mmCIF file of C-alpha atoms in Angstrom:
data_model
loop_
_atom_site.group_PDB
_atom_site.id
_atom_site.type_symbol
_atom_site.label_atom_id
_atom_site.label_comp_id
_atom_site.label_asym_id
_atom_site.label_seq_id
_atom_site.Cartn_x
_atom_site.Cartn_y
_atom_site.Cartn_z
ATOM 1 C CA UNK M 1 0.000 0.000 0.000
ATOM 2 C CA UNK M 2 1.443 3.256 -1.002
ATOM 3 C CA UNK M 3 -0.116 5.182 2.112
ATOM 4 C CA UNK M 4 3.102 3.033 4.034
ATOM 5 C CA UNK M 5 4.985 5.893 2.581
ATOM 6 C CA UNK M 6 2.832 9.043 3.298
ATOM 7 C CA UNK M 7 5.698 11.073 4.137
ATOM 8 C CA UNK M 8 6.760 11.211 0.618
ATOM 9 C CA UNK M 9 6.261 14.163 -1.801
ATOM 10 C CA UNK M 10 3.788 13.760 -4.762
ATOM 11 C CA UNK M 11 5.093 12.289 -7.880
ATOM 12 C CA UNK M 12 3.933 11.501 -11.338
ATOM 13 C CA UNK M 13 3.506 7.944 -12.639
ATOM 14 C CA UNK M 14 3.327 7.816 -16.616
ATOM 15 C CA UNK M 15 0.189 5.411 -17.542
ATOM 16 C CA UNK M 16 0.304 5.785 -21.092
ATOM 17 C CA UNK M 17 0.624 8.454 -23.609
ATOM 18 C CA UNK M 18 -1.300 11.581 -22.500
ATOM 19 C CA UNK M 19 -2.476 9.884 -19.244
ATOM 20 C CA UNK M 20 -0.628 10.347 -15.915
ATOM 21 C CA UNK M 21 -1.069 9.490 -12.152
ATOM 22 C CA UNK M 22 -0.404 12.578 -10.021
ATOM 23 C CA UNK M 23 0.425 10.473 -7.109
ATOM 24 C CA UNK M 24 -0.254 11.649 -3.623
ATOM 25 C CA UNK M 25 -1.255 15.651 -5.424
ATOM 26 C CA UNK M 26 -4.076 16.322 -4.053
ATOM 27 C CA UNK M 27 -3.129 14.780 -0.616
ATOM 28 C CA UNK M 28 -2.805 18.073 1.353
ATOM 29 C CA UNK M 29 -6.029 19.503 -0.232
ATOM 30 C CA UNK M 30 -8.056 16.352 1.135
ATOM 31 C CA UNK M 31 -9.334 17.872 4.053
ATOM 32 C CA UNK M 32 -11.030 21.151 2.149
ATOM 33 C CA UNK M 33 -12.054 18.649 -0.727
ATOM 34 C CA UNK M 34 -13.664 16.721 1.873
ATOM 35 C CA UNK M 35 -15.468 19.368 3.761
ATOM 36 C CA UNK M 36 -16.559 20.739 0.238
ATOM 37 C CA UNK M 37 -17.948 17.622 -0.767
ATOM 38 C CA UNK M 38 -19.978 17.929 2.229
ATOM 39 C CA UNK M 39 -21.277 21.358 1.335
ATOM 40 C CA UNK M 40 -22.074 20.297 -1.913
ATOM 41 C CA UNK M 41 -23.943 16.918 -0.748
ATOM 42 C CA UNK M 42 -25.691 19.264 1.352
ATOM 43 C CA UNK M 43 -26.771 21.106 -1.337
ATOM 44 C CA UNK M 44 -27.775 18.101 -3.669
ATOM 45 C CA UNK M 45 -27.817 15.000 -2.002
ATOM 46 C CA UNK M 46 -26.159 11.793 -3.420
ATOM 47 C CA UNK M 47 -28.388 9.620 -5.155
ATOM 48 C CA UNK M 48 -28.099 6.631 -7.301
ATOM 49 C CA UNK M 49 -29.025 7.265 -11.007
ATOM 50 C CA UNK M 50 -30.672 4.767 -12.859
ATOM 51 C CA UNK M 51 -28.867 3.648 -16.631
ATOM 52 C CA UNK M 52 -30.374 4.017 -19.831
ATOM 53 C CA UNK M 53 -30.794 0.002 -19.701
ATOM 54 C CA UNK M 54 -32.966 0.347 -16.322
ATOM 55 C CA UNK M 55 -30.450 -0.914 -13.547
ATOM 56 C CA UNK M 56 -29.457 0.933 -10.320
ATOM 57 C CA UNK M 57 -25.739 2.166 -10.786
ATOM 58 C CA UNK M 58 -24.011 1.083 -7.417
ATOM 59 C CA UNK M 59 -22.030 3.966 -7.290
ATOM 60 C CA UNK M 60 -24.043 7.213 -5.136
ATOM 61 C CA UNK M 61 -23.810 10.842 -7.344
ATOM 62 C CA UNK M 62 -23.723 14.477 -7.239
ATOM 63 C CA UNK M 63 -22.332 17.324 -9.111
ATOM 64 C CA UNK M 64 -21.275 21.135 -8.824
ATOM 65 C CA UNK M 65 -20.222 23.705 -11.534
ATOM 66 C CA UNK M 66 -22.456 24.883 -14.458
ATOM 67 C CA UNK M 67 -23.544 21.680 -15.910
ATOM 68 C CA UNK M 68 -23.756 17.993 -14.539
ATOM 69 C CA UNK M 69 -23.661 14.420 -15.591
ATOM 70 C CA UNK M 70 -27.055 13.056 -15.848
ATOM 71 C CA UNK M 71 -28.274 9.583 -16.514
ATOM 72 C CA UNK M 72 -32.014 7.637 -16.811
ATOM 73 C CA UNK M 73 -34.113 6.159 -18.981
ATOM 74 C CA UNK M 74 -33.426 8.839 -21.838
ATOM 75 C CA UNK M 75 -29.648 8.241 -21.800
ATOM 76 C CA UNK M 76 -26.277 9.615 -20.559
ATOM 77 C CA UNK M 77 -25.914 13.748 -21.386
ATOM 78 C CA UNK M 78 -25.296 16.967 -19.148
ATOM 79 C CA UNK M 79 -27.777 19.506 -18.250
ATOM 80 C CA UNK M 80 -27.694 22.773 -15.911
ATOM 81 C CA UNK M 81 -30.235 21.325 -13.239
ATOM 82 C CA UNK M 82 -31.026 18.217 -11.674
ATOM 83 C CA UNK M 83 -33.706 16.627 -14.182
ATOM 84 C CA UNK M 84 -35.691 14.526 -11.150
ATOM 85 C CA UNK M 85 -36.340 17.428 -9.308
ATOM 86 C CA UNK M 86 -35.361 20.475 -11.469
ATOM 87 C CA UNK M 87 -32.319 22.338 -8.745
ATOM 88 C CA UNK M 88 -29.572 23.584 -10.768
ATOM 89 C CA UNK M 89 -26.023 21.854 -9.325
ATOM 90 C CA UNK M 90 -24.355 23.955 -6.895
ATOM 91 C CA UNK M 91 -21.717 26.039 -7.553
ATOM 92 C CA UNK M 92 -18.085 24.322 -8.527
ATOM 93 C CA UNK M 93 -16.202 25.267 -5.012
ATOM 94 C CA UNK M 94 -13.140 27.630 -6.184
ATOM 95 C CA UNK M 95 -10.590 24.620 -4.769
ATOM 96 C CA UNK M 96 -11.796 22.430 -6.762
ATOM 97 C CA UNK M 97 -11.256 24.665 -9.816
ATOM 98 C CA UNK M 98 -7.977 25.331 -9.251
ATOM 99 C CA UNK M 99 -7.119 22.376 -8.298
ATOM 100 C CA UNK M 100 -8.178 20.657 -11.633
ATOM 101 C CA UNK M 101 -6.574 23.568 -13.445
ATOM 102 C CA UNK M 102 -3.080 23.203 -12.262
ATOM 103 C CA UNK M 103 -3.240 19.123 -12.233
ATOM 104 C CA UNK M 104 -4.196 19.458 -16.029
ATOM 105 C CA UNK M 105 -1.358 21.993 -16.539
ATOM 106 C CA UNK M 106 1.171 19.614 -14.848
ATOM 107 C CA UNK M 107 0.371 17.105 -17.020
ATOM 108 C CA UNK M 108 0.281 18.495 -20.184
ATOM 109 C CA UNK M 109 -2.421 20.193 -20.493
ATOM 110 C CA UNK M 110 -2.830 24.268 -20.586
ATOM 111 C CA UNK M 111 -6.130 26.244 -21.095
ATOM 112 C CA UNK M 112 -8.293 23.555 -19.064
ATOM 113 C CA UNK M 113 -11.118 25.317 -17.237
ATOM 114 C CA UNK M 114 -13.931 23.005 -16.177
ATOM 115 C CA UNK M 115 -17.197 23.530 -16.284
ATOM 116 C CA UNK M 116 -18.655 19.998 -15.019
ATOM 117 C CA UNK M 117 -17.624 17.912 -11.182
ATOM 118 C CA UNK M 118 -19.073 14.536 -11.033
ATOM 119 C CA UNK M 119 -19.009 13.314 -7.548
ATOM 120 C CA UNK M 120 -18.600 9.636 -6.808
ATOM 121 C CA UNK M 121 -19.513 8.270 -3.930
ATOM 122 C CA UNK M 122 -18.350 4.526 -3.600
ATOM 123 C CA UNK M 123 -19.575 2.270 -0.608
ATOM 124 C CA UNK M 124 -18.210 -1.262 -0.422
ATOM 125 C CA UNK M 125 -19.002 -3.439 -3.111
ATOM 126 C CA UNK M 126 -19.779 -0.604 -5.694
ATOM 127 C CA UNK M 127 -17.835 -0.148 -8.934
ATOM 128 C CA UNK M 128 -17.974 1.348 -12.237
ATOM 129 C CA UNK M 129 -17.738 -0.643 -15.368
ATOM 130 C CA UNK M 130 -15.719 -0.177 -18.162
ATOM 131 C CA UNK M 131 -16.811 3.265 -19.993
ATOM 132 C CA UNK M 132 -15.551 6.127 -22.286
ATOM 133 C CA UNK M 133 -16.122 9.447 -21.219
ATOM 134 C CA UNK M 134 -17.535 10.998 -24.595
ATOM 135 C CA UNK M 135 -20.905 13.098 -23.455
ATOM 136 C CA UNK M 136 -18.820 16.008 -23.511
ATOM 137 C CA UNK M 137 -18.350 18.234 -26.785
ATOM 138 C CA UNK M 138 -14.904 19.057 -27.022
ATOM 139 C CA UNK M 139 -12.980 15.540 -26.546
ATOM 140 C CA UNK M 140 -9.866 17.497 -26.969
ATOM 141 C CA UNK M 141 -10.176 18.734 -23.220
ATOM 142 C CA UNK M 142 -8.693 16.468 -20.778
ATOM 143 C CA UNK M 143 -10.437 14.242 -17.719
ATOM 144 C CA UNK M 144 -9.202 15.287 -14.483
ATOM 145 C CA UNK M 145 -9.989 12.556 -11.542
ATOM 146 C CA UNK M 146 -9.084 13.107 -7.782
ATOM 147 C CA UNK M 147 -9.276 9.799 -5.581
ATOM 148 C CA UNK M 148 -10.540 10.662 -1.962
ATOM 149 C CA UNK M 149 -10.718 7.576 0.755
ATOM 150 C CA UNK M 150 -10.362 4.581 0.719
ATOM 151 C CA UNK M 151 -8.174 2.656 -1.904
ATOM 152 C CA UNK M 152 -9.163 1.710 -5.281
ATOM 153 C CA UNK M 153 -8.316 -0.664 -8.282
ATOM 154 C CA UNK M 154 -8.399 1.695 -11.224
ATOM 155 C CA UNK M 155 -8.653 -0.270 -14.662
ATOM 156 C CA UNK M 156 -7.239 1.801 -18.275
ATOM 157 C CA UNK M 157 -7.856 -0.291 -20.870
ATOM 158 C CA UNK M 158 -7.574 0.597 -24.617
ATOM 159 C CA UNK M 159 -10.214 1.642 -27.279
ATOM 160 C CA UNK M 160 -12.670 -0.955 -27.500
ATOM 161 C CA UNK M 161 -14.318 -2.410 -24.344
ATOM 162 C CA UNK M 162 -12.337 -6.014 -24.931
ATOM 163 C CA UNK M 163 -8.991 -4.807 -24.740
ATOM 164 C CA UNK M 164 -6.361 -5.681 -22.296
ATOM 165 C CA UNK M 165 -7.215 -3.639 -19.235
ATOM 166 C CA UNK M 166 -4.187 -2.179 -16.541
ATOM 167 C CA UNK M 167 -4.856 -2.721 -13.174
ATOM 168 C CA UNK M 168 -3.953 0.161 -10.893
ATOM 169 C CA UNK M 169 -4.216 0.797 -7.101
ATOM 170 C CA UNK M 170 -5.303 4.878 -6.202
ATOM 171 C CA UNK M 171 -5.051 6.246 -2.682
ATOM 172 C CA UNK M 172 -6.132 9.136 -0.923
ATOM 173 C CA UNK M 173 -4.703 12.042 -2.685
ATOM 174 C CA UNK M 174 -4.121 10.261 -6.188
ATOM 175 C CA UNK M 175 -5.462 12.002 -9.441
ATOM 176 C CA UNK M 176 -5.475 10.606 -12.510
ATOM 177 C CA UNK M 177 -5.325 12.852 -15.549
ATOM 178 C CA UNK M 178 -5.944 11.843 -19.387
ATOM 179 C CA UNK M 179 -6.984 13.595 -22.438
ATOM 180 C CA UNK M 180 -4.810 13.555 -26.380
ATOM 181 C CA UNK M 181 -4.429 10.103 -27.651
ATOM 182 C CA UNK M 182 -5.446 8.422 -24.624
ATOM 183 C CA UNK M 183 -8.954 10.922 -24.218
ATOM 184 C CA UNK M 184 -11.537 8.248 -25.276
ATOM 185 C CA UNK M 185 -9.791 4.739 -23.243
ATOM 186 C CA UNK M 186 -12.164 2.559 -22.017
ATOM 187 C CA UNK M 187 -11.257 2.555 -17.816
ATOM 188 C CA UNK M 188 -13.317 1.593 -14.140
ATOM 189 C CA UNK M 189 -12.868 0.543 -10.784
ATOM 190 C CA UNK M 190 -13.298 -2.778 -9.917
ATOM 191 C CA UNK M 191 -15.703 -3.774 -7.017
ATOM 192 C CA UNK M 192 -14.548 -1.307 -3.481
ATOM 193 C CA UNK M 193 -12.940 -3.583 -0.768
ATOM 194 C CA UNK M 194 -14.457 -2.790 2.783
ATOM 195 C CA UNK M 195 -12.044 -1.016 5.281
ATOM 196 C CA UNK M 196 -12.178 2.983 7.040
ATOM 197 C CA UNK M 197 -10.146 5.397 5.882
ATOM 198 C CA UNK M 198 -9.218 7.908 8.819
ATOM 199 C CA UNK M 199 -10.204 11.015 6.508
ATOM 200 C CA UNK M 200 -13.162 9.702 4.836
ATOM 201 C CA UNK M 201 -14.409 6.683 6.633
ATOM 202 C CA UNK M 202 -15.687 3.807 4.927
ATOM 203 C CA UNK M 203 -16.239 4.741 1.846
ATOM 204 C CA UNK M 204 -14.578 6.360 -1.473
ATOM 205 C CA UNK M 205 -15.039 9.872 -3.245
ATOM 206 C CA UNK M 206 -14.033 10.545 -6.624
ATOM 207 C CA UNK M 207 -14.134 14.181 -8.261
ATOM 208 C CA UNK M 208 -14.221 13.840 -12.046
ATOM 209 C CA UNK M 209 -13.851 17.375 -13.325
ATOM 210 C CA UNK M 210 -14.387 18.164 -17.453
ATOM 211 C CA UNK M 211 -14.806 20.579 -19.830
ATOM 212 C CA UNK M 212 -18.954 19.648 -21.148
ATOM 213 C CA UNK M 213 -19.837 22.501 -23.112
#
């Protein structure tokens, strides 16, 4: 486990081309992520959004900035308010702007300004299937993703949904960053493993920030 070795300084781990780990980068921001994510749950509760096939997704949602990520019956697209209830998202939190910002400009990537924060919320047992991320209009922005909690196998496959996948442990403070040729790889996270992280308890956050309109 790389949290054995907290006391080291963030790092970047190359995943493939135009895709990075920022490892441990957002580790001293965790506790105003946290409390933001608490504001913003406030706000707009988590809730568990129903696919375009009919089945429960396991993982718990909510989202902040201009637009957010919406899903039912109608299919996957991004809309200024909450379509069940018709609230507009709250506001991104400025940290979590300029965090996204700067991790996209570290890895390559200038002129990223989000407009869109998916919040994850992942309990034990819930995971996230392969997917591309291609709702948004401009797929030459990058994907910004900030793991919170408790650890998580990350999968990056390649372009079609039966390639070869990489299997990849995130921590607390990991973000993951990919956009150029690597923009539309199929990736996941394999079922959450029980345990209690000391910052977030028992379960695991993940801030996906992009570019949607």
């Amino acid at each position: 486990m790389l949290d054995l070795f907290s006391d080291e300084a963030p790092w970047q781990e190359p995943l493939a081309e135009g895709a990075v780990i920022l490892r441990r980068r957002a580790r001293d921001d965790a506790p105003a992520l946290l409390a933001a994510i608490e504001t913003v749950a406030a706000q707009h509760p988590f809730t568990h959004r129903i696919t375009p096939g009919g089945y429960r997704m396991s993982v718990a949602m909510t989202n902040c900035g201009d637009v957010g990520w919406f899903s039912d019956a109608r299919g996957y697209r991004y809309s200024e308010q909450d379509v069940s209830n018709g609230q507009r998202w709250p506001a991104m939190p400025p940290l979590f702007r300029q965090l996204a910002q700067q991790c996209a400009q570290e890895a390559g990537f200038s002129h990223f300004t989000p407009d869109a924060c998916l919040i994850n919320r992942y309990t034990p047992g819930a995971k996230m299937s392969l997917h591309q991320d291609k709702d948004e209009r401009d797929l030459r922005q990058p994907i910004v993703s900030v793991s919170l909690g408790l650890p998580a196998i990350f999968q990056f496959g390649g372009f079609a949904r039966g390639d070869a996948t990489r299997r990849v442990l995130l921590e607390h403070g990991d973000i993951v960053v990919w956009g150029g040729p690597s923009r539309l790889r199929y990736h996941g996270i394999l079922p959450l493993k029980p345990g209690v992280h000391p910052a977030a308890g028992a379960v695991r956050y993940n801030l996906t920030f992009r570019r949607a309109n």
